[in-house]
Coordinates of C-alpha atoms in Angstrom, one line a residue:
Chain A
M1 CA 12.6 82.1 -64.0
M2 CA 9.3 82.7 -64.9
K3 CA 8.4 80.3 -67.1
P4 CA 4.9 79.7 -68.3
L5 CA 2.3 77.7 -66.2
P6 CA -1.0 76.1 -68.9
L7 CA -3.9 78.7 -68.3
S8 CA -6.0 76.1 -67.6
R9 CA -4.0 75.4 -64.1
A10 CA -3.7 79.4 -63.3
F11 CA -6.6 78.9 -61.1
T12 CA -5.2 76.5 -58.8
L13 CA -2.4 79.8 -57.6
L14 CA -5.7 81.6 -56.0
E15 CA -8.1 78.2 -55.0
P16 CA -6.3 78.4 -51.6
G17 CA -6.3 81.1 -50.6
P18 CA -2.9 83.0 -50.3
V19 CA -2.4 86.7 -49.9
V20 CA -1.4 88.4 -52.9
L21 CA 0.3 90.7 -54.6
V22 CA -1.1 93.3 -57.1
T23 CA 0.5 95.7 -59.8
T24 CA -1.3 97.7 -61.7
R25 CA 0.4 100.2 -64.1
S26 CA -0.5 104.2 -65.4
A27 CA 0.1 107.4 -65.3
T28 CA 1.7 108.1 -63.1
G29 CA 4.1 104.5 -62.9
I30 CA 3.9 101.0 -61.9
N31 CA 2.3 100.5 -57.9
V32 CA 1.6 97.2 -56.2
M33 CA -1.1 96.0 -53.6
T34 CA -1.4 93.5 -50.9
I35 CA -4.7 92.3 -51.0
S36 CA -6.7 89.1 -49.5
W37 CA -10.1 90.2 -50.0
T38 CA -9.9 87.6 -53.9
M39 CA -11.7 84.9 -54.7
V40 CA -11.3 82.1 -58.6
M41 CA -15.0 82.5 -60.1
D42 CA -14.5 80.6 -62.8
F43 CA -12.0 77.9 -64.4
T44 CA -11.2 79.8 -67.4
P45 CA -9.9 81.6 -65.7
R46 CA -11.8 84.1 -63.5
F47 CA -11.5 86.4 -60.3
A48 CA -13.1 88.6 -58.3
L49 CA -11.3 90.8 -55.8
T50 CA -12.7 93.2 -53.9
T51 CA -11.5 97.2 -53.2
G52 CA -12.5 100.6 -54.1
P53 CA -12.0 104.1 -54.1
W54 CA -10.0 104.2 -50.7
N55 CA -7.3 102.2 -52.2
H56 CA -4.5 104.1 -54.2
S57 CA -4.7 100.5 -57.1
Y58 CA -8.0 101.3 -58.2
A59 CA -8.1 104.6 -60.3
A60 CA -5.4 102.6 -61.8
L61 CA -7.2 99.5 -62.2
K62 CA -10.6 100.9 -63.8
Q63 CA -8.5 102.6 -66.6
S64 CA -6.5 100.6 -67.4
K65 CA -8.2 97.6 -67.3
E66 CA -5.1 95.4 -66.8
C67 CA -3.0 94.3 -63.4
V68 CA -0.9 91.5 -62.9
I69 CA -1.2 89.5 -59.8
A70 CA 1.5 87.5 -58.1
I71 CA 1.6 85.3 -55.6
P72 CA 4.5 85.8 -52.7
A73 CA 5.2 82.5 -50.3
A74 CA 6.0 82.7 -46.3
D75 CA 9.9 84.1 -46.7
Q76 CA 7.9 86.9 -48.0
I77 CA 5.9 87.7 -45.2
D78 CA 7.8 91.5 -44.5
L79 CA 7.6 92.8 -48.0
V80 CA 3.8 91.3 -48.0
V81 CA 2.8 93.6 -44.5
G82 CA 5.4 96.2 -45.5
V83 CA 3.3 96.8 -49.2
G84 CA -0.2 95.9 -47.0
T85 CA 0.7 98.7 -45.1
C86 CA 3.0 102.0 -47.3
S87 CA 0.8 103.8 -49.8
G88 CA 1.5 104.5 -53.3
T89 CA 0.6 107.7 -52.7
E90 CA 3.9 108.5 -51.3
T91 CA 5.9 105.2 -52.2
D92 CA 7.5 104.0 -55.2
K93 CA 6.9 100.3 -53.8
F94 CA 8.9 98.9 -55.8
A95 CA 11.9 100.8 -55.8
H96 CA 11.3 100.2 -51.6
F97 CA 11.2 97.0 -51.0
G98 CA 13.0 96.3 -54.1
L99 CA 11.3 94.5 -56.7
T100 CA 12.0 93.3 -60.0
P101 CA 9.8 94.7 -62.6
L102 CA 9.3 92.8 -65.4
D103 CA 7.3 92.9 -68.9
G104 CA 4.3 90.4 -69.1
Q105 CA 3.0 89.3 -72.7
F106 CA -0.4 91.1 -72.6
V107 CA -0.5 93.7 -70.3
K108 CA 1.4 96.7 -69.4
A109 CA 1.1 96.6 -65.7
P110 CA 4.4 94.4 -64.0
L111 CA 5.5 90.5 -63.1
I112 CA 7.2 90.2 -59.9
K113 CA 10.0 88.2 -60.7
E114 CA 10.8 87.6 -56.5
C115 CA 7.2 86.0 -56.5
Q116 CA 6.7 83.0 -57.6
A117 CA 4.2 83.3 -59.9
N118 CA 2.5 86.0 -61.6
I119 CA -1.3 85.6 -63.2
E120 CA -1.3 88.6 -65.5
C121 CA -5.3 90.0 -66.2
K122 CA -7.8 91.9 -68.4
V123 CA -10.5 93.5 -66.2
V124 CA -13.4 91.9 -67.5
D125 CA -16.1 94.1 -65.0
I126 CA -16.2 95.9 -61.7
V127 CA -19.8 95.7 -59.9
S128 CA -19.1 99.4 -58.4
K129 CA -21.8 98.4 -55.2
H130 CA -20.4 96.2 -54.0
N131 CA -16.5 97.9 -55.0
I132 CA -15.8 93.9 -56.6
V133 CA -13.7 94.1 -59.3
V134 CA -13.3 90.6 -61.8
L135 CA -10.8 89.7 -63.4
E136 CA -9.8 87.1 -65.8
G137 CA -7.0 85.2 -66.6
L138 CA -4.3 85.7 -69.8
A139 CA -1.9 83.7 -68.7
A140 CA 0.5 82.4 -65.7
Y141 CA 4.3 81.5 -65.1
V142 CA 5.8 80.2 -61.8
D143 CA 9.6 79.9 -60.9
A144 CA 10.2 76.8 -59.5
R145 CA 13.3 77.4 -57.9
R146 CA 12.4 79.2 -55.9
P147 CA 12.6 76.9 -52.3
D148 CA 10.1 78.3 -50.2
K149 CA 6.8 77.6 -52.0
R150 CA 4.8 78.0 -48.7
T151 CA 2.2 80.6 -49.7
L152 CA 0.5 82.7 -46.8
H153 CA -3.0 82.7 -46.1
A154 CA -4.5 86.6 -43.0
V155 CA -6.1 85.9 -40.7
G156 CA -6.7 89.6 -40.5
D157 CA -5.7 90.0 -36.5
G158 CA -2.1 90.9 -38.1
T159 CA -1.2 86.9 -38.0
F160 CA -0.8 84.8 -40.8
I161 CA -0.6 81.1 -41.2
V162 CA 1.9 79.5 -43.9
D163 CA 1.0 76.1 -45.2
G164 CA 1.8 73.1 -43.3
E165 CA 1.1 69.7 -45.3
R166 CA -0.7 68.7 -48.2
L167 CA -3.4 65.6 -48.6
N168 CA -4.3 64.5 -52.0
R169 CA -8.1 62.7 -52.8
K170 CA -7.4 63.4 -56.2
R171 CA -9.5 60.3 -56.3
M172 CA -12.2 60.6 -54.8
M173 CA -12.3 63.9 -56.8
R174 CA -12.2 63.5 -60.0
S175 CA -15.3 63.5 -61.3
K176 CA -14.8 67.3 -59.9
I177 CA -10.7 68.0 -61.3
P178 CA -11.8 70.3 -64.1
P179 CA -9.6 69.3 -67.5
G180 CA -6.2 70.8 -67.6
V181 CA -5.8 70.6 -63.8
Chain B
M1 CA -20.0 73.4 -28.1
M2 CA -21.1 75.9 -30.0
K3 CA -20.2 79.5 -28.3
P4 CA -21.3 82.9 -30.4
L5 CA -17.4 85.2 -31.1
P6 CA -17.9 88.8 -31.7
L7 CA -19.6 89.5 -35.5
S8 CA -16.5 92.9 -35.2
R9 CA -15.1 89.4 -35.8
A10 CA -16.0 86.6 -37.9
F11 CA -14.9 87.8 -40.9
T12 CA -11.2 85.9 -38.6
L13 CA -13.0 82.9 -40.2
L14 CA -13.3 83.4 -43.8
E15 CA -9.7 85.9 -44.5
P16 CA -7.3 82.9 -44.2
G17 CA -8.6 81.1 -47.9
P18 CA -10.2 78.1 -45.9
V19 CA -12.8 76.1 -47.9
V20 CA -16.4 76.3 -46.2
L21 CA -19.2 73.4 -46.1
V22 CA -22.8 75.8 -46.6
T23 CA -26.3 74.8 -45.2
T24 CA -29.2 76.2 -46.3
R25 CA -32.8 75.3 -46.0
S26 CA -35.8 75.2 -48.0
A27 CA -38.8 73.4 -48.9
T28 CA -37.2 70.0 -49.2
G29 CA -35.6 70.5 -45.8
I30 CA -31.9 70.8 -45.7
N31 CA -29.0 71.0 -47.5
V32 CA -25.4 71.2 -47.2
M33 CA -23.0 72.1 -49.7
T34 CA -18.6 72.3 -50.1
I35 CA -17.9 75.8 -51.4
S36 CA -13.8 76.9 -51.8
W37 CA -14.8 79.9 -54.0
T38 CA -14.7 82.7 -50.8
M39 CA -14.5 86.1 -50.6
V40 CA -14.5 88.8 -47.5
M41 CA -16.2 91.4 -49.0
D42 CA -15.8 94.1 -45.2
F43 CA -15.0 93.7 -41.9
T44 CA -18.8 94.2 -41.4
P45 CA -18.7 91.3 -42.2
R46 CA -19.6 90.8 -45.8
F47 CA -18.5 87.8 -47.9
A48 CA -18.9 86.7 -51.6
L49 CA -19.2 83.3 -52.9
T50 CA -19.4 81.9 -56.1
T51 CA -22.3 79.7 -56.9
G52 CA -25.6 79.4 -60.1
P53 CA -27.7 77.7 -61.2
W54 CA -25.4 74.0 -61.9
N55 CA -25.5 73.8 -58.0
H56 CA -28.5 72.5 -56.3
S57 CA -28.2 74.6 -52.6
Y58 CA -28.8 77.9 -55.5
A59 CA -32.0 77.7 -55.1
A60 CA -32.9 77.4 -51.3
L61 CA -29.9 79.8 -51.4
K62 CA -31.9 82.9 -53.8
Q63 CA -35.2 81.4 -52.0
S64 CA -34.6 81.6 -48.8
K65 CA -32.7 84.0 -49.8
E66 CA -30.2 82.6 -45.5
C67 CA -27.7 80.6 -45.7
V68 CA -25.1 79.6 -42.4
I69 CA -21.4 79.4 -43.6
A70 CA -19.3 76.1 -41.2
I71 CA -15.8 76.4 -40.6
P72 CA -14.2 72.7 -41.9
A73 CA -11.4 71.5 -39.6
A74 CA -8.3 69.2 -41.4
D75 CA -9.2 66.4 -39.9
Q76 CA -12.9 66.3 -41.4
I77 CA -11.9 65.7 -45.3
D78 CA -13.0 63.4 -45.6
L79 CA -16.5 65.3 -44.9
V80 CA -15.3 68.4 -46.7
V81 CA -14.6 66.0 -49.5
G82 CA -17.7 64.2 -49.8
V83 CA -19.9 67.0 -49.6
G84 CA -18.6 68.1 -52.9
T85 CA -19.3 65.2 -54.8
C86 CA -22.0 63.7 -54.5
S87 CA -25.4 65.9 -54.5
G88 CA -28.6 67.5 -51.9
T89 CA -30.8 66.5 -55.1
E90 CA -30.4 62.7 -54.2
T91 CA -28.7 62.1 -50.6
D92 CA -29.9 63.7 -47.7
K93 CA -26.7 64.5 -46.6
F94 CA -26.8 65.5 -42.7
A95 CA -28.0 62.5 -42.6
H96 CA -25.9 60.6 -44.7
F97 CA -22.5 62.6 -43.5
G98 CA -23.9 61.5 -39.8
L99 CA -24.0 65.7 -39.5
T100 CA -26.4 66.9 -36.5
P101 CA -28.1 70.8 -37.4
L102 CA -28.0 73.2 -34.3
D103 CA -30.7 76.5 -34.5
G104 CA -29.3 79.5 -35.3
Q105 CA -30.6 82.4 -34.0
F106 CA -31.3 84.9 -36.9
V107 CA -31.6 81.9 -40.1
K108 CA -33.6 78.6 -40.6
A109 CA -30.4 77.0 -42.2
P110 CA -28.4 74.8 -40.0
L111 CA -25.4 75.3 -37.8
I112 CA -23.7 72.5 -38.2
K113 CA -22.3 70.8 -34.9
E114 CA -19.0 69.1 -36.0
C115 CA -17.6 72.3 -37.4
Q116 CA -14.8 74.2 -35.1
A117 CA -17.1 77.6 -35.8
N118 CA -20.0 78.5 -37.5
I119 CA -21.3 82.2 -39.8
E120 CA -25.3 82.3 -39.6
C121 CA -25.8 85.1 -43.0
K122 CA -29.2 86.6 -44.3
V123 CA -27.9 87.3 -48.9
V124 CA -28.0 90.8 -49.4
D125 CA -28.0 91.2 -52.7
I126 CA -27.3 87.4 -56.2
V127 CA -25.2 90.0 -58.7
S128 CA -26.8 87.2 -61.1
K129 CA -25.2 88.4 -64.0
H130 CA -21.9 86.8 -62.8
N131 CA -23.2 84.5 -59.9
I132 CA -22.4 86.1 -57.4
V133 CA -24.1 86.1 -53.7
V134 CA -23.2 88.8 -51.6
L135 CA -24.0 87.9 -47.8
E136 CA -24.0 89.9 -44.4
G137 CA -22.8 87.6 -41.1
L138 CA -25.0 88.1 -38.6
A139 CA -23.9 85.6 -36.0
A140 CA -20.8 83.8 -35.3
Y141 CA -19.8 81.0 -33.1
V142 CA -16.6 78.7 -32.3
D143 CA -16.5 75.4 -30.5
A144 CA -12.8 76.1 -29.1
R145 CA -12.9 72.6 -27.6
R146 CA -12.3 71.2 -31.1
P147 CA -8.9 69.6 -30.7
D148 CA -7.9 69.7 -35.0
K149 CA -9.2 73.5 -35.3
R150 CA -6.2 73.7 -38.4
T151 CA -8.2 74.4 -41.8
L152 CA -8.6 73.0 -45.7
H153 CA -7.3 75.0 -48.1
A154 CA -8.4 73.5 -52.1
V155 CA -6.1 73.8 -54.0
G156 CA -8.5 71.9 -57.0
D157 CA -6.4 69.8 -58.6
G158 CA -7.8 66.9 -56.1
T159 CA -4.9 68.2 -52.8
F160 CA -5.1 69.6 -50.0
I161 CA -3.4 72.6 -48.3
V162 CA -3.5 71.9 -44.8
D163 CA -2.7 75.1 -42.1
G164 CA 0.6 75.3 -41.1
E165 CA 2.7 77.7 -39.0
R166 CA 1.2 80.7 -37.3
L167 CA 3.4 84.7 -38.2
N168 CA 2.3 86.8 -36.2
R169 CA 3.2 90.5 -37.9
K170 CA 0.5 92.5 -35.5
R171 CA 2.8 95.9 -34.1
M172 CA 3.9 96.1 -38.1
M173 CA -0.5 95.7 -38.9
R174 CA -1.6 98.3 -36.1
S175 CA -3.3 100.6 -38.3
K176 CA -4.6 98.0 -40.2
I177 CA -6.5 95.9 -37.2
P178 CA -10.1 96.7 -36.9
P179 CA -11.5 97.4 -33.7
G180 CA -13.5 94.9 -32.2
V181 CA -10.5 91.9 -34.4

């Protein structure tokens, strides 16, 4: 079940660089894309992603100025690859991949029930020259009961790195950790 | 030893979202910063990173329009945290952390000998409104003899995720893998 995550912690979902699913809603319905080209820009939180007119979701992002970033886990690799290798122009991806759309609080784009975390976002700017979409996170949710929480990191050659061990340097990093994290 | 990596594969060094070291050279010497806010923008390769005037390296990036992105490994976590928690304004970080600067071919910013990979980059644009620096990769190198090749993914709360197992979906991803990868 999706439970709220303090917005001050939402950037920690994207900072490690996982491959994510991005959902949109347009006049033609809901859609989802796989994307690896994302970046944290601020703790507020603010994110960037690179996409453009070649991508079916781009028109919906531009029109609706909203999306949801959903974080899949390692056991969802075939979902990630499947969503990333077909187009919303010919496939109803939510139906095809058995995804359950959930209503958010702030945006019309759906959360994905099967993902371990979701972030509702509004588009605050599009830097067309570079195909960069700048997003602000409005609300974040995590499903703490999901057993596999390891995320996937796309390499770009058809392989994916799964999260391994976690190292703790909280004491050394104290001066750099923002409040509320 | 640093050996050339085909430039067509250089984006695969950053696509998984590792924490990186970015070196610069200015009138006051060489410097290095730890940065986690990066994004691949194109296979050519093109990268974005978010930084700004609050960062000592920003002036050097802006002036020299050059940098090197170096990829540290898991066994260098204390280097990554150390470089990230002191400033080049008061510390000669190469000397302090025992880093060996190596000459690149295209830029005056140094490669880091102790890192497993380095990418020489030129600044092609700065989107000041969003503190985004757009980089183009000019040459890439890897040290294949380095024993630990696992990268680090900053979470932002003082912990770091180390690369775990690697999953292969090359067959399913075939249509999405660019030439030369």
